[in-house]
Coordinates of C-alpha atoms in Angstrom, one line a residue:
M25 CA 75.3 101.8 -40.0
E26 CA 72.3 103.2 -38.1
N27 CA 72.3 106.8 -36.8
A28 CA 70.1 108.6 -34.3
F29 CA 68.0 111.6 -35.3
Q30 CA 69.5 114.9 -34.2
V31 CA 66.9 117.2 -32.8
D32 CA 67.3 121.0 -33.1
L33 CA 65.6 122.2 -30.0
R34 CA 65.3 125.8 -31.2
G35 CA 63.5 124.4 -34.3
V36 CA 61.1 122.5 -32.1
V37 CA 60.4 125.5 -30.0
D38 CA 59.8 127.6 -33.1
L39 CA 57.4 124.8 -34.3
L40 CA 55.5 125.0 -31.1
S41 CA 55.2 128.7 -31.0
R42 CA 54.2 129.2 -34.7
H43 CA 52.1 126.1 -35.4
L44 CA 51.0 124.3 -32.3
Y45 CA 50.2 126.9 -29.7
A46 CA 48.0 129.9 -30.5
S47 CA 50.0 132.2 -28.1
P48 CA 53.0 132.2 -25.8
R49 CA 50.6 132.7 -22.9
V50 CA 50.0 128.9 -22.8
Y51 CA 53.3 128.5 -20.9
V52 CA 51.5 129.5 -17.7
R53 CA 48.9 126.7 -18.4
E54 CA 51.6 124.1 -19.0
L55 CA 53.5 125.0 -15.8
L56 CA 50.2 124.8 -13.8
Q57 CA 49.4 121.5 -15.6
N58 CA 52.8 119.9 -14.7
A59 CA 52.2 121.0 -11.1
T60 CA 48.7 119.6 -11.1
D61 CA 49.9 116.2 -12.4
A62 CA 52.6 116.1 -9.7
I63 CA 50.1 116.8 -6.9
T64 CA 47.7 114.2 -8.4
A65 CA 50.5 111.6 -8.4
R66 CA 51.5 112.3 -4.8
R67 CA 47.9 112.2 -3.5
A68 CA 47.3 108.9 -5.2
A69 CA 49.7 107.4 -2.7
D70 CA 49.0 109.8 0.2
P71 CA 45.5 111.4 0.0
H72 CA 46.3 113.7 2.9
A73 CA 49.5 115.2 1.3
P74 CA 49.5 119.0 0.9
A75 CA 48.2 120.3 -2.4
T76 CA 49.3 123.9 -3.2
V77 CA 50.9 125.7 -6.1
A78 CA 52.6 129.0 -5.3
V79 CA 53.6 131.3 -8.2
E80 CA 56.1 134.1 -7.5
V81 CA 56.7 136.8 -10.1
T82 CA 59.4 139.5 -9.7
D83 CA 61.2 141.6 -12.4
G84 CA 60.6 139.1 -15.3
L85 CA 61.5 136.1 -13.1
I86 CA 58.7 133.5 -12.5
S87 CA 58.9 130.5 -10.3
V88 CA 56.2 127.9 -9.8
R89 CA 56.5 125.8 -6.6
D90 CA 54.3 122.7 -6.1
T91 CA 53.9 120.2 -3.3
G92 CA 53.7 117.3 -5.7
I93 CA 55.4 114.0 -5.9
G94 CA 58.7 115.4 -7.2
L95 CA 61.4 113.5 -9.2
N96 CA 64.6 111.7 -8.3
E97 CA 67.8 112.0 -10.5
D98 CA 67.0 109.1 -12.8
E99 CA 63.5 110.4 -13.4
V100 CA 64.8 113.8 -14.2
H101 CA 67.0 112.4 -17.0
V102 CA 64.1 110.4 -18.4
L103 CA 61.3 113.0 -18.1
L104 CA 63.0 116.3 -18.6
A105 CA 65.5 115.5 -21.2
T106 CA 63.5 113.5 -23.7
I107 CA 60.8 114.6 -26.2
G108 CA 58.0 112.3 -27.3
R109 CA 59.2 109.3 -25.4
S110 CA 56.1 107.7 -23.7
S111 CA 57.3 104.3 -22.6
K112 CA 59.3 105.5 -19.6
R113 CA 56.4 107.7 -18.6
D114 CA 54.2 104.6 -18.6
E115 CA 56.7 102.7 -16.5
L116 CA 56.9 105.6 -14.0
G117 CA 53.1 105.8 -13.8
L118 CA 53.0 109.4 -15.2
S119 CA 50.8 108.7 -18.3
R120 CA 47.7 107.6 -16.4
H121 CA 44.3 108.8 -17.5
E122 CA 43.8 111.1 -14.5
F123 CA 46.7 113.3 -15.4
L124 CA 46.3 116.3 -17.6
G125 CA 49.6 116.0 -19.5
Q126 CA 49.6 113.4 -22.1
F127 CA 51.9 114.7 -24.8
G128 CA 55.3 115.1 -23.0
I129 CA 56.0 118.6 -24.3
G130 CA 54.6 120.8 -21.5
L131 CA 57.9 122.0 -20.1
L132 CA 59.1 123.0 -23.6
S133 CA 56.5 125.7 -23.7
G134 CA 58.6 127.6 -21.2
F135 CA 61.1 128.2 -24.0
L136 CA 58.4 130.3 -25.7
V137 CA 59.3 133.1 -23.3
A138 CA 62.7 132.1 -21.8
D139 CA 66.1 130.8 -23.0
E140 CA 66.8 128.9 -19.8
I141 CA 64.6 126.8 -17.4
S142 CA 65.7 125.5 -14.1
V143 CA 63.8 122.7 -12.2
E144 CA 64.6 122.0 -8.5
T145 CA 62.9 118.8 -7.4
R146 CA 62.9 116.3 -4.5
S147 CA 61.0 113.0 -4.8
A148 CA 58.4 112.1 -2.1
L149 CA 59.7 108.5 -2.6
G150 CA 63.1 109.4 -1.3
G151 CA 66.5 110.7 -2.5
H152 CA 68.3 114.1 -2.6
T153 CA 67.2 117.3 -4.2
V154 CA 68.1 117.5 -7.8
L155 CA 68.7 120.7 -10.0
W156 CA 68.0 120.4 -13.7
T157 CA 68.9 123.3 -16.0
G158 CA 67.8 123.3 -19.6
R159 CA 68.7 125.8 -22.4
S160 CA 66.8 126.5 -25.6
D161 CA 69.9 125.5 -27.7
G162 CA 69.3 121.9 -26.6
R163 CA 71.9 121.6 -23.8
Y164 CA 71.1 120.7 -20.2
Q165 CA 72.8 119.7 -17.0
V166 CA 71.8 117.7 -13.9
E167 CA 73.4 118.2 -10.5
R168 CA 72.7 117.8 -6.9
A169 CA 71.2 121.0 -5.4
E170 CA 73.3 123.0 -3.0
R171 CA 70.5 123.0 -0.5
E172 CA 68.1 120.2 0.3
R173 CA 64.4 121.0 0.1
A174 CA 62.6 120.7 3.4
E175 CA 59.6 119.0 1.7
P176 CA 59.0 117.0 -1.5
G177 CA 57.9 118.9 -4.5
T178 CA 59.2 120.9 -7.5
T179 CA 60.0 124.5 -8.3
V180 CA 60.3 125.5 -11.9
T181 CA 62.0 128.9 -12.6
L182 CA 62.5 130.8 -15.7
R183 CA 63.5 134.4 -16.7
A184 CA 61.8 136.0 -19.6
R185 CA 63.7 137.1 -22.7
R186 CA 63.5 140.8 -23.4
D187 CA 61.1 140.2 -26.4
A188 CA 58.8 138.2 -24.2
A189 CA 58.9 140.4 -21.0
E190 CA 55.1 141.3 -21.4
W191 CA 54.2 137.7 -20.7
V192 CA 56.1 137.5 -17.3
T193 CA 54.6 140.5 -15.5
E194 CA 52.8 140.1 -12.2
R195 CA 49.5 141.3 -13.6
T196 CA 49.7 139.1 -16.7
V197 CA 50.7 135.9 -14.8
E198 CA 47.9 136.5 -12.3
E199 CA 45.3 136.9 -15.0
L200 CA 46.5 133.8 -16.9
A201 CA 46.7 131.7 -13.7
T202 CA 43.1 132.8 -12.9
L203 CA 42.0 132.1 -16.5
Y204 CA 43.5 128.6 -16.8
G205 CA 43.4 127.4 -13.2
A206 CA 40.4 129.0 -11.5
L207 CA 38.6 125.6 -11.2
L208 CA 41.6 123.5 -10.0
P209 CA 40.7 121.5 -6.9
F210 CA 43.5 122.9 -4.8
E211 CA 45.0 126.3 -3.9
V212 CA 46.9 128.2 -6.6
S213 CA 48.3 131.6 -5.6
V214 CA 50.3 134.3 -7.4
N215 CA 52.5 136.4 -5.1
G216 CA 50.2 135.3 -2.2
R217 CA 46.9 136.0 -3.8
R218 CA 44.6 133.0 -4.4
T219 CA 43.3 132.5 -7.9
T220 CA 41.1 129.4 -7.5
F221 CA 37.5 128.7 -6.4
D222 CA 36.7 126.1 -3.8
A223 CA 34.6 124.3 -6.5
P224 CA 33.1 124.9 -9.9
P225 CA 30.2 127.4 -9.4
W226 CA 27.6 124.9 -10.7
Q227 CA 28.8 122.3 -8.1
A228 CA 29.0 124.8 -5.1
E229 CA 26.5 124.5 -2.3
H230 CA 23.8 127.1 -1.9
P231 CA 21.1 127.7 0.7
S232 CA 18.3 127.4 -1.8
P233 CA 17.6 126.7 -5.5
A234 CA 16.8 130.4 -6.0
A235 CA 20.1 131.4 -4.5
R236 CA 22.0 128.9 -6.7
R237 CA 20.2 130.2 -9.8
E238 CA 21.1 133.7 -9.0
A239 CA 24.7 132.8 -8.3
L240 CA 24.9 131.0 -11.6
R241 CA 23.3 134.0 -13.4
S242 CA 25.9 136.3 -11.9
Y243 CA 28.7 133.9 -12.9
G244 CA 27.4 133.7 -16.5
E245 CA 27.2 137.5 -16.7
E246 CA 30.8 137.8 -15.5
L247 CA 32.0 135.1 -17.8
F248 CA 30.1 136.0 -21.0
G249 CA 29.1 139.6 -20.6
F250 CA 25.3 139.2 -20.8
T251 CA 22.5 138.5 -18.4
P252 CA 21.1 135.1 -19.5
L253 CA 17.5 134.5 -20.3
D254 CA 17.7 131.2 -18.4
V255 CA 20.3 128.7 -17.0
I256 CA 20.3 125.0 -17.9
D257 CA 22.2 122.4 -16.0
L258 CA 24.3 120.0 -18.2
R259 CA 25.5 116.5 -17.3
V260 CA 26.9 113.7 -19.4
P261 CA 28.2 110.9 -17.1
E262 CA 30.0 109.0 -19.9
A263 CA 32.2 112.0 -20.5
G264 CA 32.5 112.9 -16.9
L265 CA 30.9 116.2 -17.9
T266 CA 29.1 118.7 -15.8
G267 CA 28.3 122.4 -16.4
V268 CA 25.7 124.9 -17.3
A269 CA 24.3 126.5 -20.5
Y270 CA 23.3 130.1 -20.6
V271 CA 20.4 131.1 -22.9
L272 CA 21.3 134.3 -24.9
P273 CA 19.0 137.3 -24.2
T274 CA 19.3 138.6 -27.8
P275 CA 18.9 136.9 -31.2
A276 CA 21.9 134.9 -32.3
N277 CA 23.3 134.7 -35.8
P278 CA 23.4 131.0 -36.7
A279 CA 26.3 131.6 -39.1
V280 CA 28.4 132.8 -36.2
R281 CA 29.4 130.0 -33.9
G282 CA 29.7 131.2 -30.3
G283 CA 32.5 129.8 -28.4
H284 CA 31.9 127.6 -25.3
R285 CA 34.2 127.5 -22.3
V286 CA 35.6 124.0 -21.8
Y287 CA 37.7 122.7 -18.8
L288 CA 39.3 119.3 -18.9
K289 CA 39.8 117.9 -15.4
R290 CA 39.2 121.5 -14.1
M291 CA 42.0 123.0 -16.2
L292 CA 40.8 125.4 -18.9
L293 CA 41.1 123.9 -22.4
T294 CA 39.6 126.8 -24.4
E295 CA 37.3 129.8 -24.2
S296 CA 35.9 129.1 -27.7
A297 CA 35.3 125.4 -28.2
D298 CA 33.6 124.5 -31.4
G299 CA 31.6 121.3 -32.0
L300 CA 30.5 120.8 -28.4
L301 CA 26.8 121.4 -29.2
P302 CA 24.7 120.5 -32.2
D303 CA 24.6 123.1 -35.0
W304 CA 21.1 124.1 -34.1
A305 CA 21.9 125.1 -30.5
F306 CA 23.4 128.5 -31.4
F307 CA 21.2 130.2 -28.8
V308 CA 23.2 129.1 -25.7
R309 CA 26.8 129.6 -24.4
C310 CA 28.1 126.8 -22.2
V311 CA 30.8 126.4 -19.5
V312 CA 31.6 122.8 -18.8
D313 CA 34.2 120.6 -17.1
A314 CA 34.9 117.1 -18.5
A315 CA 37.1 114.3 -17.3
E316 CA 37.0 112.0 -20.3
L317 CA 37.0 114.1 -23.4
R318 CA 40.2 114.2 -25.3
P319 CA 42.1 117.4 -26.2
T320 CA 44.1 117.9 -29.4
A321 CA 47.9 118.0 -29.2
S322 CA 47.9 121.7 -28.5
R323 CA 45.4 121.2 -25.7
E324 CA 43.4 124.1 -27.1
A325 CA 40.5 122.3 -28.7
L326 CA 38.5 119.1 -28.4
Y327 CA 39.5 115.9 -30.3
E328 CA 36.6 114.7 -32.6
D329 CA 35.8 111.1 -31.7
D330 CA 32.8 108.9 -30.8
L331 CA 32.7 110.2 -27.2
L332 CA 32.6 113.8 -28.3
E333 CA 29.8 112.9 -30.8
H334 CA 27.9 111.2 -28.0
T335 CA 28.4 114.2 -25.7
R336 CA 27.1 116.5 -28.4
D337 CA 23.9 114.4 -28.8
E338 CA 23.4 114.3 -25.0
L339 CA 23.8 118.0 -24.6
G340 CA 21.4 118.6 -27.4
R341 CA 18.9 116.3 -25.7
A342 CA 19.3 118.3 -22.5
L343 CA 18.4 121.5 -24.3
R344 CA 15.5 119.9 -26.0
T345 CA 14.2 118.6 -22.7
W346 CA 14.5 122.1 -21.3
L347 CA 12.4 123.5 -24.2
V348 CA 9.7 120.8 -23.7
R349 CA 9.6 121.6 -19.9
L350 CA 9.4 125.3 -20.6
A351 CA 6.3 124.7 -22.9
E352 CA 4.6 122.8 -20.1
T353 CA 5.4 125.1 -17.2
D354 CA 6.1 128.6 -18.5
P355 CA 4.2 129.4 -21.8
D356 CA 5.0 133.1 -21.5
G357 CA 8.7 132.3 -21.1
L358 CA 8.6 130.0 -24.1
R359 CA 7.0 132.7 -26.2
A360 CA 9.7 135.1 -25.2
F361 CA 12.3 132.6 -26.1
L362 CA 10.8 131.8 -29.4
T363 CA 10.6 135.5 -30.3
L364 CA 14.4 135.6 -30.0
H365 CA 15.5 132.1 -31.0
Q366 CA 12.9 130.6 -33.3
L367 CA 15.5 129.7 -36.0
G368 CA 17.2 127.2 -33.7
V369 CA 14.0 125.6 -32.7
K370 CA 12.9 125.4 -36.3
A371 CA 16.2 123.7 -37.2
L372 CA 15.6 121.1 -34.5
A373 CA 12.0 120.6 -35.6
L374 CA 13.2 119.3 -38.9
H375 CA 14.1 116.0 -37.4
D376 CA 12.5 116.0 -33.9
D377 CA 8.7 115.4 -33.7
D378 CA 8.4 116.8 -30.2
M379 CA 10.0 120.1 -31.3
L380 CA 7.7 120.0 -34.4
R381 CA 4.7 119.8 -32.0
L382 CA 6.2 122.8 -30.0
V383 CA 6.6 124.8 -33.2
D384 CA 3.1 123.8 -34.3
R385 CA 1.5 124.9 -31.0
W386 CA 3.5 127.9 -30.0
L387 CA 5.3 129.6 -32.8
E388 CA 3.3 132.3 -34.7
Y389 CA 3.4 132.5 -38.5
E390 CA 2.3 135.2 -40.9
T391 CA -1.0 134.2 -42.5
S392 CA -3.6 135.8 -44.7
A393 CA -5.8 136.1 -41.6
G394 CA -3.1 137.7 -39.4
P395 CA -0.4 136.2 -37.1
M396 CA -1.4 132.8 -35.6
T397 CA 0.1 129.4 -34.8
L398 CA 0.1 126.6 -37.3
A399 CA -2.3 124.7 -35.1
Q400 CA -4.7 127.6 -35.0
F401 CA -4.3 128.1 -38.8
R402 CA -5.2 124.5 -39.6
A403 CA -8.2 124.7 -37.3
T404 CA -9.4 127.8 -39.0
F405 CA -8.5 126.8 -42.6
P406 CA -8.7 123.0 -42.9
S407 CA -7.9 123.3 -46.6
G408 CA -5.3 126.0 -46.2
R409 CA -2.2 126.5 -48.3
Y410 CA 1.3 127.9 -47.8
A411 CA 3.3 130.2 -50.0
G412 CA 6.8 129.0 -51.0
S413 CA 8.4 132.4 -50.8
V414 CA 8.0 135.7 -48.9
D415 CA 7.3 137.6 -52.1
E416 CA 4.7 135.1 -53.2
F417 CA 2.9 135.4 -49.8
R418 CA 3.0 139.2 -49.9
Q419 CA 1.6 139.2 -53.4
L420 CA -1.2 136.7 -52.8
A421 CA -2.1 137.1 -49.1
A422 CA -4.7 139.8 -49.5
V423 CA -6.3 138.2 -52.6
S424 CA -6.4 134.7 -51.1
G425 CA -7.7 136.0 -47.8
A426 CA -10.5 137.9 -49.5
Q427 CA -11.5 134.7 -51.3
G428 CA -11.6 132.7 -48.1
V429 CA -8.5 130.7 -49.0
G430 CA -6.2 130.6 -46.0
L431 CA -2.5 131.2 -46.8
V432 CA 0.5 130.9 -44.5
N433 CA 3.9 132.3 -45.2
G434 CA 6.3 129.4 -45.7
G435 CA 9.1 131.5 -47.3
Y436 CA 11.5 131.9 -44.4
V437 CA 14.3 129.5 -43.5
Y438 CA 13.2 126.0 -42.6
D439 CA 9.4 126.9 -42.9
G440 CA 8.8 125.0 -46.1
E441 CA 10.3 121.8 -44.7
I442 CA 8.4 122.2 -41.4
L443 CA 5.0 122.7 -43.1
S444 CA 5.6 119.7 -45.3
R445 CA 6.3 117.6 -42.1
L446 CA 3.2 118.5 -40.2
N447 CA 1.4 115.2 -41.2
R448 CA 4.0 113.4 -39.0
I449 CA 2.3 114.9 -35.9
D450 CA -1.2 115.4 -37.4
P451 CA -2.2 112.7 -40.0
D452 CA -5.2 115.0 -41.0
A453 CA -2.9 117.9 -41.9
R454 CA -3.4 118.9 -45.5
L455 CA -1.3 122.0 -45.8
A456 CA 0.0 121.9 -49.3
R457 CA 1.9 124.6 -51.2
L458 CA -0.2 127.0 -53.2
D459 CA 0.1 126.9 -56.9
P460 CA -0.8 130.5 -57.9
A461 CA -2.8 129.3 -60.9
E462 CA -5.0 127.5 -58.5
L463 CA -6.1 130.8 -57.0
A464 CA -7.6 131.9 -60.3
T465 CA -10.4 129.3 -59.8
H466 CA -11.5 131.2 -56.6
L467 CA -11.7 134.6 -58.3
G468 CA -15.3 135.4 -59.3
P469 CA -16.1 136.0 -62.9
A470 CA -17.3 139.4 -64.2
E471 CA -21.0 139.9 -65.1
P472 CA -21.9 138.5 -68.5
D473 CA -22.8 142.0 -69.9
V474 CA -19.4 143.3 -68.6
E475 CA -17.6 140.5 -70.4
L476 CA -19.5 141.3 -73.6
R477 CA -18.7 145.0 -73.6
A478 CA -15.0 144.3 -72.8
R479 CA -14.5 141.9 -75.7
P480 CA -12.8 144.5 -78.0
F481 CA -10.5 145.5 -75.2
L482 CA -9.7 141.9 -74.2
A483 CA -8.9 141.1 -77.9
A484 CA -6.5 144.0 -78.1
A485 CA -5.0 143.1 -74.7
A486 CA -4.5 139.5 -75.8
K487 CA -2.8 140.6 -79.0
A488 CA -0.4 142.9 -77.0
L489 CA 0.6 140.3 -74.4
D490 CA 0.7 137.2 -76.7
P491 CA 4.4 137.9 -77.7
L492 CA 5.1 137.9 -73.9
G493 CA 3.6 134.5 -73.5
C494 CA 0.7 135.7 -71.2
Q495 CA -3.0 135.4 -71.4
V496 CA -5.5 138.1 -70.2
V497 CA -8.6 137.3 -68.2
L498 CA -11.2 139.6 -66.5
R499 CA -12.4 138.7 -63.0
D500 CA -14.3 140.4 -60.2
F501 CA -12.6 140.1 -56.8
D502 CA -11.4 141.8 -53.6
P503 CA -9.4 143.7 -52.7
A504 CA -10.7 146.4 -55.1
S505 CA -7.5 148.4 -54.6
L506 CA -5.6 145.8 -56.6
P507 CA -5.9 146.5 -60.4
A508 CA -4.1 143.4 -61.8
L509 CA -2.7 140.1 -60.6
Y510 CA 0.0 138.1 -62.4
L511 CA -0.6 134.4 -61.8
T512 CA 1.7 131.6 -63.1
S513 CA 1.7 127.9 -62.4
R514 CA 4.7 125.7 -61.6
A515 CA 4.3 124.1 -65.0
A516 CA 4.3 127.5 -66.7
E517 CA 7.4 128.6 -64.8
H518 CA 9.1 125.4 -65.9
H519 CA 8.0 125.9 -69.5
A520 CA 9.3 129.5 -69.5
N521 CA 12.7 128.4 -68.1
L522 CA 13.0 125.8 -70.8
R523 CA 12.2 128.4 -73.5
E524 CA 14.7 130.9 -72.0
A525 CA 17.4 128.2 -71.9
R526 CA 16.7 127.2 -75.5
D527 CA 17.0 130.7 -76.7
A528 CA 20.3 131.2 -74.9
G529 CA 21.8 127.9 -75.8
D530 CA 23.8 126.7 -78.9
E531 CA 22.2 124.9 -81.8
L532 CA 22.6 121.4 -80.3
W533 CA 21.1 122.3 -76.9
A534 CA 18.4 124.4 -78.6
D535 CA 17.2 121.3 -80.4
V536 CA 17.4 119.1 -77.3
L537 CA 15.6 121.7 -75.1
G538 CA 13.1 122.4 -77.9
A539 CA 12.1 118.7 -78.0
L540 CA 11.8 118.7 -74.2
E541 CA 9.7 121.9 -74.3
R542 CA 7.2 120.2 -76.7
T543 CA 6.6 117.4 -74.1
V544 CA 5.6 120.0 -71.5
A545 CA 2.1 121.3 -71.4
A546 CA 2.0 124.9 -72.6
D547 CA 0.3 126.3 -69.5
R548 CA 0.6 130.0 -69.9
P549 CA 0.7 132.7 -67.2
R550 CA -2.3 134.9 -66.8
L551 CA -2.8 138.6 -66.2
V552 CA -6.0 138.8 -64.2
L553 CA -7.6 142.2 -64.4
N554 CA -9.8 143.2 -61.5
H555 CA -13.2 144.7 -62.6
R556 CA -13.8 146.1 -59.1
N557 CA -10.8 148.4 -59.5
P558 CA -11.9 151.9 -60.8
L559 CA -8.7 152.2 -63.0
V560 CA -9.4 148.9 -64.7
R561 CA -13.0 149.9 -65.4
R562 CA -11.8 153.2 -67.0
V563 CA -9.3 151.3 -69.1
L564 CA -12.0 148.8 -70.3
G565 CA -14.0 151.8 -71.6
L566 CA -11.2 153.1 -73.9
A567 CA -12.2 153.4 -77.5
D568 CA -8.7 153.8 -78.8
M569 CA -7.4 150.2 -79.1
T570 CA -3.8 151.3 -79.5
L571 CA -4.0 153.2 -76.2
A572 CA -5.8 150.1 -74.7
A573 CA -2.8 147.9 -75.7
T574 CA -0.4 150.4 -74.2
A575 CA -2.5 150.5 -71.0
V576 CA -2.6 146.7 -70.6
E577 CA 1.2 146.5 -71.1
S578 CA 1.6 149.0 -68.3
L579 CA -0.7 146.9 -66.0
Y580 CA 1.3 143.8 -66.9
G581 CA 4.5 145.5 -65.9
M582 CA 3.0 146.8 -62.7
A583 CA 1.7 143.3 -61.8
L584 CA 5.2 141.8 -62.4
L585 CA 6.8 144.4 -60.2
H586 CA 4.1 144.1 -57.5
G587 CA 4.7 140.3 -57.3
H588 CA 8.5 140.6 -57.4
H589 CA 8.6 138.4 -60.5
P590 CA 11.9 138.4 -62.5
L591 CA 11.8 140.7 -65.5
R592 CA 12.9 139.2 -68.8
P593 CA 14.4 141.5 -71.5
A594 CA 11.0 141.4 -73.3
D595 CA 9.2 142.3 -70.1
T596 CA 11.5 145.3 -69.5
A597 CA 11.0 146.4 -73.1
A598 CA 7.2 146.2 -72.8
L599 CA 7.3 148.2 -69.5
N600 CA 9.5 150.9 -71.0
R601 CA 7.3 151.0 -74.2
S602 CA 4.1 151.4 -72.2
F603 CA 5.5 154.1 -69.9
L604 CA 6.8 156.1 -72.9
G605 CA 3.5 155.5 -74.8
L606 CA 1.4 156.8 -71.9
L607 CA 3.7 159.7 -71.3
D608 CA 3.4 160.6 -75.0
W609 CA -0.4 160.3 -74.9
A610 CA -0.6 162.5 -71.8
V611 CA 1.7 165.2 -73.4
Q612 CA -0.3 165.2 -76.7
G613 CA -3.6 165.4 -74.7
G614 CA -2.3 168.4 -72.8
E615 CA -1.2 170.1 -76.0
R616 CA -4.6 169.5 -77.6
G617 CA -6.3 170.8 -74.5

């Protein structure tokens, strides 16, 4: 024996309020949506039919009266007393694409704020006025209304429960009607006050382009709370989408996704749509209206499908076109934009050659010769290099600049990938990453007689730093203010990492890593002492080799700290030992004096 499911309407309403809708306030949207669909249906048969929605609010009672197509008694039973039954809606023509309601649960949202809903309706196709009364416990009744309506249409009335009274005040309803229905293509009023525009602001007529631009700026400021840097028109015909994007006047955090205001068929879907734009376009806020994009069941977000993906690509293309046009027509405006939003443009340049050209030509980078664009840098330093980290650039910029080796800072987000892609737009670009060990070949050697006199010191220094895996060399280079420079190659870093992992691993992994370590060339880091530095020259003249060893350990630790290199336990111990040794020597010298 087959049995029908029994539906607990209270449970369904609880499900809607707790898990589908974000807030009870959506009941106003659903009531406006039902009225909009009814008007759309009537105007399909009679384009000149009246199109108004009048909302009245008094003492917790709200009624929504529309001039739509209305329902006869049979349609009332089918449409108002069933949940999730779409076949009859199709037969009645109420599931067509141009309607907002597609899920058959709109009227139920009224139970989020009321225990009883009444619907008085008269069909434009004929028949008497019908009164439907539904209750949140699942009961309903249908009867002929005591008085006939003068015109076709529907009036939905509900009285707020005590715990939901805040949602059915005149002020709240007017605010929600304006929020959700401001762009609806017919008049909506609350207690006689109109809440709709004549047209979306970006479609309204203006006496001049300048007047339109100013009007859109004012609209964006009212909507988003900032004065935009620029306004960009948006259009995606396949999605029936029009709208505008507002460029933020302050830097945006790429990790914080700003919400976009999305209308579907001129009814507000959400104030914080995610996924409308590509991830890199975090420097704009959009307001759009779309006819073809699909909402989720709650009608509070966009449904992810092929059309939304296409829309996202097209909107990204529109922003990219705006950037290219800005570069061609307003270089100063582009520089101002890049100062604020370079991160988004860099992200786009990773896979767009036109944006890569824009970054190359207009975006200034830190270099050893001062701020300049990448195009200027390559013209000045055809064999230039880039540093892979900010710390590496800060350590080596002054030294490389003094040796005539151009160095650009590639340590910020996306910079390394951008610098490595430059040969896509310039086949002659040879901007490789700097290996710090390479810089040693550009540092001038000390005079032969200086090297000869420094041999005892260098021998003591080599002995002191050998346990730390570091060589000592003497060079003569600028800037003279830098006493010592710690240089390590990529191979040396890899070798050090292997050795550290071997020492920390168990016996099995120690054997494996030890074998691997022996296959790697033992290229050791170097501590380069600068003979032009007065302190180094004084240290080279020390007769006490024990003190000399302590001094070189101190210079080693200082070079590590200056270059922001990680300190191993052995490095920390050497730094502490040298500090205490020099302090002891100073104290003893003071006592002797």
